[in-house]
């Protein structure tokens, strides 16, 4: 079983739609959680950190459920520029800050 | 913001040659850098952790004699793919870890190097 699992998609949604991505992690010692965005043939870029209390950044809302080892990302009012692959990333406690990436969920926002 | 550069951005080489990729932190010192590899439609896989002034730590399944890592200064780590073969063709990405004022670390990624071995 992969340490971080995501639905690969693709998700094809119309502009303005709300879309949600889910991610599960298997290692209960995971201590830090992030969503990254990766555009085609580019490096990943940090979208937001994920906290137990949930956090919001504009149209993006991230949630963490430690009991279920589950992370989510909600995108409201999606824009064409949101089209990318979204990577769920965790850091295990004691792992020297090594990032473990999920395989990514591909999103295409259609006009 | 912090910037990490990689050079070259893309390289095409013949099978059997060696290729060196540089990763530089441009405006901060990085005691730890990470090297990742990403095959098409797959996620980033950590290859090794590069520590300034000491030997790199390789992930299971990554041959240390094939992927040579040198982290000789606080701003530069290099990855050399020795005797490259077509199956080594991939997108190689480095990241550098920077300590923040609140005690948390943030990783900044380089733009990646696309290697094609013919």
Coordinates of N, CA and C in Angstrom, one line a residue:
Chain A
X1 N 0.9 -1.2 0.0 CA 0.0 0.0 0.0 C 0.9 1.2 0.0
X2 N 0.5 2.2 -0.8 CA 1.3 3.5 -0.9 C 1.1 4.2 0.4
X3 N 2.2 5.0 0.8 CA 2.1 5.7 2.1 C 1.1 6.9 1.9
X4 N 1.0 7.5 0.8 CA 0.0 8.6 0.5 C -0.8 8.2 -0.7
X5 N -2.1 8.1 -0.6 CA -2.9 7.7 -1.7 C -3.9 8.8 -2.1
X6 N -4.0 9.0 -3.4 CA -4.9 10.0 -3.9 C -5.7 9.4 -5.1
X7 N -6.9 9.9 -5.4 CA -7.6 9.6 -6.6 C -6.9 10.3 -7.7
X8 N -6.4 9.6 -8.7 CA -5.7 10.2 -9.8 C -6.5 11.1 -10.7
X9 N -7.8 10.9 -10.7 CA -8.7 11.7 -11.6 C -8.6 11.1 -13.0
X10 N -8.7 11.8 -14.1 CA -8.8 13.3 -14.0 C -10.2 13.8 -13.6
X11 N -10.2 15.0 -13.0 CA -11.4 15.7 -12.7 C -11.5 16.8 -13.8
X12 N -12.6 16.8 -14.5 CA -12.9 17.8 -15.5 C -14.1 18.5 -15.1
X13 N -14.0 19.8 -14.8 CA -15.1 20.6 -14.2 C -15.2 21.9 -15.0
X14 N -16.5 22.4 -15.0 CA -16.6 23.7 -15.7 C -16.2 24.9 -14.8
X15 N -15.8 25.9 -15.4 CA -15.4 27.2 -14.7 C -16.5 27.5 -13.6
X16 N -16.1 27.9 -12.4 CA -17.1 28.3 -11.4 C -17.5 27.1 -10.5
X17 N -17.2 25.9 -10.9 CA -17.6 24.8 -10.1 C -16.8 24.7 -8.8
X18 N -17.3 23.9 -7.9 CA -16.6 23.6 -6.7 C -16.1 22.1 -6.8
X19 N -14.9 21.9 -6.5 CA -14.3 20.5 -6.6 C -13.6 20.2 -5.4
X20 N -13.6 18.9 -5.0 CA -13.0 18.5 -3.8 C -12.1 17.3 -4.1
X21 N -10.9 17.3 -3.5 CA -9.9 16.2 -3.6 C -9.7 15.6 -2.3
X22 N -9.5 14.3 -2.3 CA -9.2 13.6 -1.0 C -7.9 12.9 -1.1
X23 N -7.4 12.7 0.1 CA -6.1 12.0 0.2 C -6.1 11.2 1.6
X24 N -5.5 10.0 1.5 CA -5.3 9.3 2.8 C -3.9 9.0 3.0
X25 N -3.4 8.9 4.2 CA -2.0 8.5 4.5 C -2.0 7.4 5.5
X26 N -1.0 6.5 5.3 CA -1.1 5.3 6.1 C -0.2 5.3 7.3
X27 N 0.7 6.2 7.4 CA 1.6 6.3 8.6 C 1.1 7.2 9.6
X28 N 0.7 6.7 10.8 CA 0.1 7.5 11.8 C 1.1 8.4 12.4
X29 N 2.4 8.2 12.1 CA 3.4 9.1 12.7 C 3.6 10.3 11.8
X30 N 2.8 10.5 10.8 CA 2.9 11.7 9.9 C 2.6 12.9 10.8
X31 N 3.3 14.0 10.6 CA 3.1 15.1 11.5 C 2.8 16.4 10.8
X32 N 3.2 16.5 9.5 CA 2.9 17.8 8.8 C 2.3 17.4 7.4
X33 N 1.4 18.3 7.0 CA 0.6 17.9 5.8 C 0.5 19.2 4.9
X34 N 0.6 18.9 3.6 CA 0.6 20.0 2.6 C -0.2 19.6 1.4
X35 N -0.7 20.6 0.7 CA -1.1 20.5 -0.7 C -0.1 21.3 -1.6
X36 N 0.4 20.6 -2.6 CA 1.2 21.3 -3.6 C 0.5 21.2 -4.9
X37 N 0.8 22.1 -5.8 CA 0.3 22.1 -7.1 C 1.5 22.0 -8.1
X38 N 1.2 21.2 -9.1 CA 2.3 21.0 -10.1 C 1.7 21.2 -11.5
X39 N 2.2 22.1 -12.2 CA 1.8 22.3 -13.6 C 2.7 21.4 -14.5
X40 N 2.2 21.2 -15.7 CA 2.8 20.2 -16.6 C 4.3 20.6 -16.8
X41 N 5.2 19.6 -16.6 CA 6.6 19.8 -16.9 C 7.2 20.9 -16.0
X42 N 6.6 21.1 -14.9 CA 7.2 22.1 -14.0 C 7.4 21.5 -12.6
X43 N 8.1 22.2 -11.7 CA 8.3 21.7 -10.4 C 7.1 22.0 -9.5
X44 N 6.9 21.2 -8.4 CA 5.8 21.4 -7.5 C 5.9 22.7 -6.8
X45 N 4.8 23.4 -6.5 CA 4.8 24.6 -5.7 C 3.8 24.5 -4.6
X46 N 4.2 24.9 -3.4 CA 3.4 24.8 -2.3 C 2.1 25.7 -2.4
X47 N 1.0 25.0 -2.2 CA -0.3 25.7 -2.3 C -0.7 26.1 -0.9
X48 N -0.7 25.2 0.0 CA -1.0 25.5 1.4 C -0.7 24.4 2.3
X49 N -0.4 24.7 3.6 CA -0.2 23.7 4.6 C -1.6 23.3 5.1
X50 N -1.7 22.2 5.8 CA -3.0 21.7 6.3 C -2.9 21.5 7.8
X51 N -3.8 22.1 8.5 CA -3.8 22.1 9.9 C -5.1 21.3 10.5
X52 N -4.9 20.8 11.7 CA -6.0 20.0 12.2 C -7.3 20.8 12.4
X53 N -7.2 22.2 12.6 CA -8.3 23.0 12.7 C -9.0 23.4 11.4
X54 N -8.3 23.0 10.3 CA -8.8 23.4 9.0 C -8.3 24.8 8.7
X55 N -8.0 25.0 7.5 CA -7.6 26.4 7.1 C -8.0 26.7 5.7
X56 N -8.2 28.0 5.5 CA -8.7 28.6 4.3 C -7.8 29.6 3.7
X57 N -7.6 29.6 2.4 CA -6.8 30.6 1.7 C -7.6 31.0 0.5
X58 N -8.4 32.1 0.6 CA -9.1 32.5 -0.6 C -10.2 31.4 -1.0
X59 N -10.1 30.9 -2.2 CA -11.0 29.9 -2.7 C -10.7 28.5 -2.3
X60 N -9.6 28.4 -1.6 CA -9.0 27.0 -1.2 C -9.2 26.8 0.3
X61 N -9.8 25.6 0.6 CA -10.0 25.2 2.0 C -9.4 23.8 2.2
X62 N -8.5 23.6 3.2 CA -7.9 22.4 3.4 C -8.4 21.9 4.8
X63 N -8.6 20.5 4.9 CA -9.0 19.9 6.2 C -8.2 18.7 6.4
X64 N -8.0 18.5 7.7 CA -7.2 17.3 8.2 C -8.0 16.6 9.2
X65 N -8.1 15.3 9.1 CA -8.8 14.4 10.1 C -7.7 13.4 10.5
X66 N -7.1 13.6 11.6 CA -6.0 12.7 12.1 C -6.5 11.4 12.4
X67 N -7.7 11.3 13.0 CA -8.3 10.0 13.4 C -8.5 9.1 12.2
X68 N -8.9 9.7 11.1 CA -9.2 8.9 9.9 C -8.0 8.9 9.0
X69 N -7.0 9.7 9.3 CA -5.8 9.8 8.5 C -6.2 10.3 7.0
X70 N -6.9 11.4 7.0 CA -7.5 11.8 5.8 C -7.3 13.3 5.7
X71 N -7.0 13.7 4.4 CA -6.8 15.1 4.1 C -7.7 15.5 2.9
X72 N -8.2 16.7 2.9 CA -9.0 17.1 1.8 C -8.6 18.5 1.3
X73 N -8.9 18.8 0.1 CA -8.8 20.1 -0.5 C -10.0 20.5 -1.2
X74 N -10.6 21.6 -0.9 CA -11.8 22.1 -1.6 C -11.4 23.4 -2.4
X75 N -11.8 23.4 -3.6 CA -11.6 24.6 -4.5 C -13.0 25.1 -4.9
X76 N -13.2 26.3 -4.5 CA -14.5 27.0 -4.9 C -14.3 27.9 -6.1
X77 N -15.4 28.1 -6.8 CA -15.4 29.0 -7.9 C -14.1 28.8 -8.8
X78 N -14.0 27.6 -9.3 CA -12.8 27.2 -10.0 C -12.5 28.1 -11.2
X79 N -11.3 28.4 -11.4 CA -10.8 29.2 -12.6 C -10.0 28.3 -13.6
X80 N -9.9 28.8 -14.8 CA -9.2 28.0 -15.8 C -7.7 27.8 -15.3
X81 N -7.2 28.8 -14.6 CA -5.8 28.7 -14.1 C -5.6 27.7 -13.0
X82 N -6.7 27.2 -12.5 CA -6.6 26.2 -11.4 C -6.2 24.8 -12.1
X83 N -6.3 24.7 -13.4 CA -5.9 23.4 -14.0 C -4.5 23.0 -13.7
X84 N -4.3 21.9 -13.1 CA -3.0 21.4 -12.7 C -3.1 20.1 -12.0
X85 N -2.0 19.5 -11.6 CA -2.1 18.3 -10.8 C -1.8 18.7 -9.3
X86 N -2.7 18.3 -8.4 CA -2.6 18.6 -7.0 C -2.0 17.4 -6.2
X87 N -1.0 17.7 -5.5 CA -0.2 16.7 -4.8 C -0.4 16.8 -3.3
X88 N -0.8 15.7 -2.7 CA -0.9 15.6 -1.3 C 0.4 15.2 -0.7
X89 N 0.9 15.9 0.3 CA 2.3 15.6 0.7 C 2.3 15.6 2.3
X90 N 3.0 14.6 2.8 CA 3.1 14.5 4.2 C 4.6 14.4 4.6
X91 N 4.8 14.8 5.9 CA 6.2 14.6 6.5 C 6.0 13.7 7.7
X92 N 6.8 12.6 7.7 CA 6.7 11.7 8.9 C 7.6 12.3 10.0
X93 N 7.1 12.1 11.2 CA 7.9 12.5 12.4 C 9.3 11.8 12.4
X94 N 10.3 12.5 12.6 CA 11.6 11.9 12.6 C 12.2 11.6 11.3
X95 N 11.6 12.1 10.2 CA 12.1 11.7 8.9 C 13.0 12.8 8.3
X96 N 13.6 13.7 9.1 CA 14.5 14.7 8.6 C 13.8 15.6 7.5
X97 N 12.6 15.9 7.7 CA 11.8 16.8 6.9 C 11.7 16.3 5.4
X98 N 11.8 15.0 5.3 CA 11.6 14.4 3.9 C 10.1 14.4 3.6
X99 N 9.8 14.9 2.4 CA 8.4 15.0 1.9 C 8.1 13.7 1.2
X100 N 6.9 13.2 1.5 CA 6.4 12.0 0.8 C 5.2 12.4 0.0
X101 N 5.3 12.2 -1.3 CA 4.2 12.7 -2.2 C 3.2 11.7 -2.6
X102 N 2.0 12.1 -2.7 CA 1.0 11.2 -3.3 C 1.2 11.3 -4.8
X103 N 0.5 10.5 -5.5 CA 0.7 10.4 -7.0 C 0.0 11.6 -7.7
X104 N -0.8 12.3 -7.0 CA -1.4 13.5 -7.6 C -2.8 13.3 -8.2
X105 N -3.6 14.4 -8.2 CA -4.9 14.4 -8.8 C -4.9 15.4 -9.8
X106 N -5.3 15.0 -11.0 CA -5.3 15.9 -12.2 C -6.6 16.7 -12.3
X107 N -6.5 18.0 -12.4 CA -7.7 18.8 -12.5 C -7.7 19.6 -13.8
X108 N -8.7 19.5 -14.6 CA -8.9 20.4 -15.7 C -10.1 21.2 -15.6
X109 N -10.0 22.5 -15.6 CA -11.2 23.4 -15.5 C -11.5 23.8 -17.0
X110 N -12.7 23.6 -17.4 CA -13.1 23.8 -18.7 C -13.9 25.1 -18.9
X111 N -13.7 25.8 -20.0 CA -14.4 27.1 -20.2 C -15.9 26.9 -20.4
Chain B
X1 N 11.0 35.9 -2.3 CA 11.0 34.6 -1.7 C 12.3 33.8 -2.0
X2 N 12.4 32.7 -1.4 CA 13.6 31.9 -1.6 C 13.6 31.3 -3.0
X3 N 14.8 31.2 -3.6 CA 14.9 30.7 -5.0 C 15.9 29.6 -5.0
X4 N 15.5 28.6 -5.7 CA 16.4 27.4 -5.9 C 16.6 27.3 -7.4
X5 N 17.8 27.2 -7.9 CA 18.0 27.0 -9.3 C 18.6 25.7 -9.6
X6 N 18.4 25.2 -10.8 CA 19.0 24.0 -11.3 C 19.6 24.2 -12.7
X7 N 20.7 23.5 -12.9 CA 21.3 23.6 -14.2 C 21.9 22.3 -14.6
X8 N 21.7 21.8 -15.8 CA 20.9 22.4 -16.9 C 19.4 22.2 -16.7
X9 N 18.6 22.9 -17.4 CA 17.1 22.6 -17.3 C 16.7 21.4 -18.2
X10 N 17.5 21.1 -19.2 CA 17.3 19.9 -19.9 C 18.6 19.4 -20.5
X11 N 18.7 18.1 -20.7 CA 19.9 17.6 -21.3 C 19.6 16.3 -22.0
X12 N 20.2 16.1 -23.2 CA 20.1 14.9 -24.0 C 21.5 14.4 -24.1
X13 N 21.6 13.1 -23.8 CA 23.0 12.5 -23.9 C 22.9 11.1 -24.4
X14 N 24.1 10.6 -24.8 CA 24.1 9.2 -25.3 C 24.2 8.2 -24.2
X15 N 23.8 7.1 -24.4 CA 23.9 6.0 -23.4 C 25.3 5.8 -23.0
X16 N 25.6 5.7 -21.7 CA 27.0 5.4 -21.3 C 27.7 6.6 -20.8
X17 N 27.2 7.8 -21.1 CA 27.8 9.0 -20.6 C 27.3 9.4 -19.2
X18 N 28.1 10.3 -18.6 CA 27.7 10.8 -17.3 C 27.2 12.2 -17.4
X19 N 26.2 12.5 -16.6 CA 25.6 13.8 -16.6 C 25.6 14.4 -15.2
X20 N 26.0 15.6 -15.1 CA 26.0 16.3 -13.8 C 24.9 17.4 -13.7
X21 N 24.1 17.3 -12.7 CA 23.1 18.3 -12.5 C 23.4 19.1 -11.2
X22 N 23.3 20.4 -11.3 CA 23.6 21.3 -10.2 C 22.3 21.9 -9.6
X23 N 22.3 22.0 -8.3 CA 21.2 22.6 -7.5 C 21.7 23.6 -6.6
X24 N 21.3 24.9 -6.8 CA 21.8 26.0 -6.0 C 20.7 26.7 -5.2
X25 N 20.9 27.0 -4.0 CA 20.0 27.9 -3.3 C 20.6 29.3 -3.4
X26 N 19.8 30.2 -4.0 CA 20.4 31.5 -4.4 C 20.4 32.6 -3.4
X27 N 19.5 32.5 -2.4 CA 19.5 33.6 -1.4 C 19.4 33.1 0.0
X28 N 19.7 31.8 0.2 CA 19.8 31.3 1.6 C 20.7 30.1 1.6
X29 N 21.2 29.8 2.8 CA 22.1 28.6 2.9 C 21.2 27.4 3.3
X30 N 21.5 26.3 2.7 CA 20.8 25.1 2.8 C 21.7 24.0 3.3
X31 N 21.5 23.6 4.6 CA 22.4 22.5 5.1 C 21.8 21.1 4.5
X32 N 20.6 21.1 4.1 CA 20.0 19.9 3.6 C 19.3 20.2 2.3
X33 N 19.6 19.4 1.3 CA 18.9 19.4 0.0 C 18.4 18.0 -0.3
X34 N 17.4 17.9 -1.1 CA 16.8 16.6 -1.4 C 16.8 16.5 -3.0
X35 N 17.0 15.3 -3.4 CA 16.9 15.0 -4.8 C 15.7 14.0 -5.1
X36 N 14.9 14.4 -6.1 CA 13.7 13.6 -6.4 C 13.8 13.2 -7.9
X37 N 13.1 12.2 -8.2 CA 12.9 11.8 -9.6 C 11.5 11.6 -9.9
X38 N 11.0 12.0 -11.1 CA 9.6 11.9 -11.4 C 9.5 11.4 -12.9
X39 N 8.9 10.2 -13.0 CA 8.7 9.6 -14.3 C 7.3 10.1 -14.8
X40 N 7.0 10.0 -16.1 CA 5.8 10.6 -16.6 C 4.6 10.0 -15.9
X41 N 3.6 10.8 -15.6 CA 2.4 10.5 -14.9 C 2.6 9.8 -13.6
X42 N 3.7 10.0 -13.0 CA 3.9 9.4 -11.6 C 4.3 10.5 -10.7
X43 N 4.3 10.2 -9.4 CA 4.6 11.2 -8.4 C 6.1 11.4 -8.2
X44 N 6.5 12.4 -7.5 CA 7.9 12.6 -7.2 C 8.4 11.5 -6.2
X45 N 9.5 10.9 -6.5 CA 10.1 9.9 -5.6 C 11.4 10.4 -5.0
X46 N 11.5 10.4 -3.7 CA 12.7 10.9 -3.1 C 13.9 9.9 -3.5
X47 N 15.0 10.4 -4.0 CA 16.1 9.5 -4.3 C 17.1 9.6 -3.1
X48 N 17.4 10.8 -2.6 CA 18.4 10.9 -1.6 C 18.3 12.2 -0.9
X49 N 18.9 12.2 0.3 CA 19.0 13.4 1.1 C 20.4 13.8 1.2
X50 N 20.7 15.1 0.8 CA 22.1 15.6 0.6 C 22.4 16.5 1.8
X51 N 23.4 16.2 2.6 CA 23.8 17.0 3.7 C 25.1 17.6 3.5
X52 N 25.2 18.9 3.8 CA 26.4 19.6 3.5 C 27.6 19.1 4.4
X53 N 28.6 18.7 3.8 CA 29.8 18.3 4.5 C 29.8 16.8 4.9
X54 N 28.8 16.1 4.5 CA 28.7 14.7 4.9 C 28.2 13.9 3.7
X55 N 28.2 12.5 3.9 CA 27.7 11.7 2.8 C 26.2 11.8 2.7
X56 N 25.7 11.6 1.5 CA 24.2 11.6 1.3 C 23.6 10.4 1.8
X57 N 22.3 10.5 2.1 CA 21.5 9.3 2.6 C 20.6 8.9 1.4
X58 N 20.8 7.7 0.9 CA 20.0 7.2 -0.2 C 18.8 6.4 0.2
X59 N 17.7 6.6 -0.6 CA 16.5 5.8 -0.3 C 16.8 4.4 -0.8
X60 N 16.0 3.5 -0.3 CA 16.1 2.1 -0.7 C 15.8 1.9 -2.2
X61 N 16.7 1.2 -2.8 CA 16.5 0.9 -4.2 C 17.3 1.9 -5.1
X62 N 17.9 2.9 -4.5 CA 18.6 3.9 -5.3 C 20.1 3.6 -5.2
X63 N 20.8 3.4 -6.3 CA 22.2 3.0 -6.3 C 23.1 4.2 -6.0
X64 N 23.8 4.2 -4.9 CA 24.6 5.3 -4.6 C 25.8 5.4 -5.5
X65 N 26.3 4.3 -6.1 CA 27.4 4.4 -7.1 C 27.0 4.9 -8.4
X66 N 25.7 4.8 -8.7 CA 25.2 5.3 -10.0 C 24.8 6.8 -9.9
X67 N 24.2 7.1 -8.8 CA 23.8 8.5 -8.6 C 24.7 9.2 -7.5
X68 N 25.7 9.8 -8.0 CA 26.7 10.4 -7.1 C 26.2 11.8 -6.6
X69 N 26.2 12.0 -5.3 CA 25.8 13.3 -4.8 C 26.9 13.9 -4.0
X70 N 27.1 15.2 -4.3 CA 28.1 16.0 -3.6 C 27.5 17.3 -3.1
X71 N 27.7 17.5 -1.8 CA 27.1 18.8 -1.2 C 28.2 19.5 -0.5
X72 N 29.1 20.1 -1.4 CA 30.3 20.7 -0.9 C 30.2 22.0 -0.2
X73 N 29.1 22.7 -0.5 CA 28.9 24.0 0.2 C 27.5 24.2 0.6
X74 N 27.2 25.2 1.3 CA 25.8 25.5 1.9 C 24.9 25.9 0.8
X75 N 25.4 26.2 -0.4 CA 24.5 26.7 -1.5 C 24.5 25.8 -2.7
X76 N 25.2 24.7 -2.7 CA 25.3 23.9 -3.9 C 25.4 22.4 -3.6
X77 N 24.5 21.7 -4.3 CA 24.5 20.2 -4.3 C 24.5 19.8 -5.7
X78 N 25.3 18.7 -6.0 CA 25.3 18.2 -7.4 C 24.9 16.7 -7.4
X79 N 24.2 16.3 -8.5 CA 23.8 14.9 -8.7 C 24.4 14.5 -10.0
X80 N 25.3 13.5 -10.0 CA 25.8 13.0 -11.2 C 25.3 11.6 -11.5
X81 N 24.6 11.5 -12.7 CA 24.1 10.2 -13.2 C 25.2 9.6 -14.0
X82 N 25.8 8.5 -13.4 CA 27.0 7.9 -14.1 C 26.5 6.8 -15.1
X83 N 27.2 6.7 -16.2 CA 26.9 5.7 -17.2 C 25.4 5.6 -17.4
X84 N 24.8 6.8 -17.9 CA 23.4 6.9 -18.0 C 22.9 5.9 -19.1
X85 N 21.7 5.4 -18.8 CA 21.0 4.5 -19.8 C 19.6 5.1 -20.0
X86 N 19.0 4.6 -21.1 CA 17.6 5.2 -21.4 C 16.6 5.1 -20.3
X87 N 16.7 4.1 -19.4 CA 15.8 4.0 -18.3 C 16.0 5.0 -17.2
X88 N 17.1 5.8 -17.3 CA 17.4 6.9 -16.4 C 16.7 8.2 -16.9
X89 N 16.2 8.1 -18.1 CA 15.5 9.3 -18.6 C 14.3 9.7 -17.7
X90 N 14.3 10.9 -17.2 CA 13.3 11.3 -16.2 C 13.4 12.8 -15.9
X91 N 12.6 13.3 -15.0 CA 12.6 14.6 -14.6 C 13.2 14.6 -13.2
X92 N 14.4 15.3 -13.0 CA 15.1 15.3 -11.8 C 14.9 16.6 -11.1
X93 N 14.4 16.6 -9.9 CA 14.1 17.9 -9.2 C 14.8 17.9 -7.8
X94 N 15.4 19.0 -7.5 CA 16.0 19.2 -6.2 C 15.2 20.1 -5.3
X95 N 15.3 20.0 -4.1 CA 14.7 21.0 -3.2 C 15.7 21.3 -2.1
X96 N 15.6 22.5 -1.6 CA 16.5 23.0 -0.5 C 15.6 23.4 0.7
X97 N 16.1 23.0 1.9 CA 15.3 23.2 3.1 C 15.8 24.5 3.8
X98 N 14.9 25.4 4.1 CA 15.3 26.6 4.7 C 14.5 26.7 6.0
X99 N 15.3 27.1 7.1 CA 14.6 27.2 8.4 C 14.0 28.6 8.5
X100 N 12.7 28.5 9.1 CA 12.0 29.8 9.2 C 12.2 30.4 10.6
X101 N 11.7 31.6 10.8 CA 11.9 32.2 12.1 C 11.1 31.6 13.2
X102 N 10.0 30.9 12.8 CA 9.2 30.2 13.8 C 9.7 28.8 14.1
X103 N 10.8 28.4 13.6 CA 11.4 27.1 13.8 C 10.9 26.1 12.9
X104 N 10.1 26.4 11.9 CA 9.6 25.4 10.9 C 10.5 25.5 9.7
X105 N 10.6 24.4 9.0 CA 11.3 24.4 7.8 C 10.4 24.4 6.6
X106 N 10.8 25.1 5.5 CA 10.1 25.1 4.3 C 11.0 24.6 3.2
X107 N 10.5 23.8 2.3 CA 11.3 23.3 1.2 C 10.9 24.1 0.0
X108 N 12.0 24.5 -0.7 CA 11.8 25.2 -2.0 C 12.4 24.3 -3.1
X109 N 11.6 24.2 -4.1 CA 12.0 23.3 -5.2 C 12.7 24.1 -6.4
X110 N 13.6 23.4 -6.9 CA 14.2 23.9 -8.2 C 13.3 23.6 -9.3
X111 N 13.6 24.2 -10.5 CA 12.7 24.1 -11.6 C 12.8 22.7 -12.3
X112 N 13.7 21.9 -11.9 CA 13.8 20.6 -12.5 C 14.8 20.5 -13.7
X113 N 15.3 19.3 -13.9 CA 16.1 19.0 -15.1 C 15.5 17.8 -15.8
X114 N 15.2 18.0 -17.1 CA 14.7 16.9 -17.8 C 15.8 16.2 -18.6
X115 N 16.1 14.9 -18.2 CA 17.1 14.2 -18.8 C 16.6 13.2 -19.8
X116 N 17.1 13.2 -21.0 CA 16.8 12.2 -22.0 C 18.0 11.5 -22.4
X117 N 18.1 10.1 -22.2 CA 19.2 9.3 -22.6 C 18.9 8.5 -23.8
X118 N 19.6 8.7 -24.9 CA 19.3 8.1 -26.2 C 20.0 6.7 -26.2

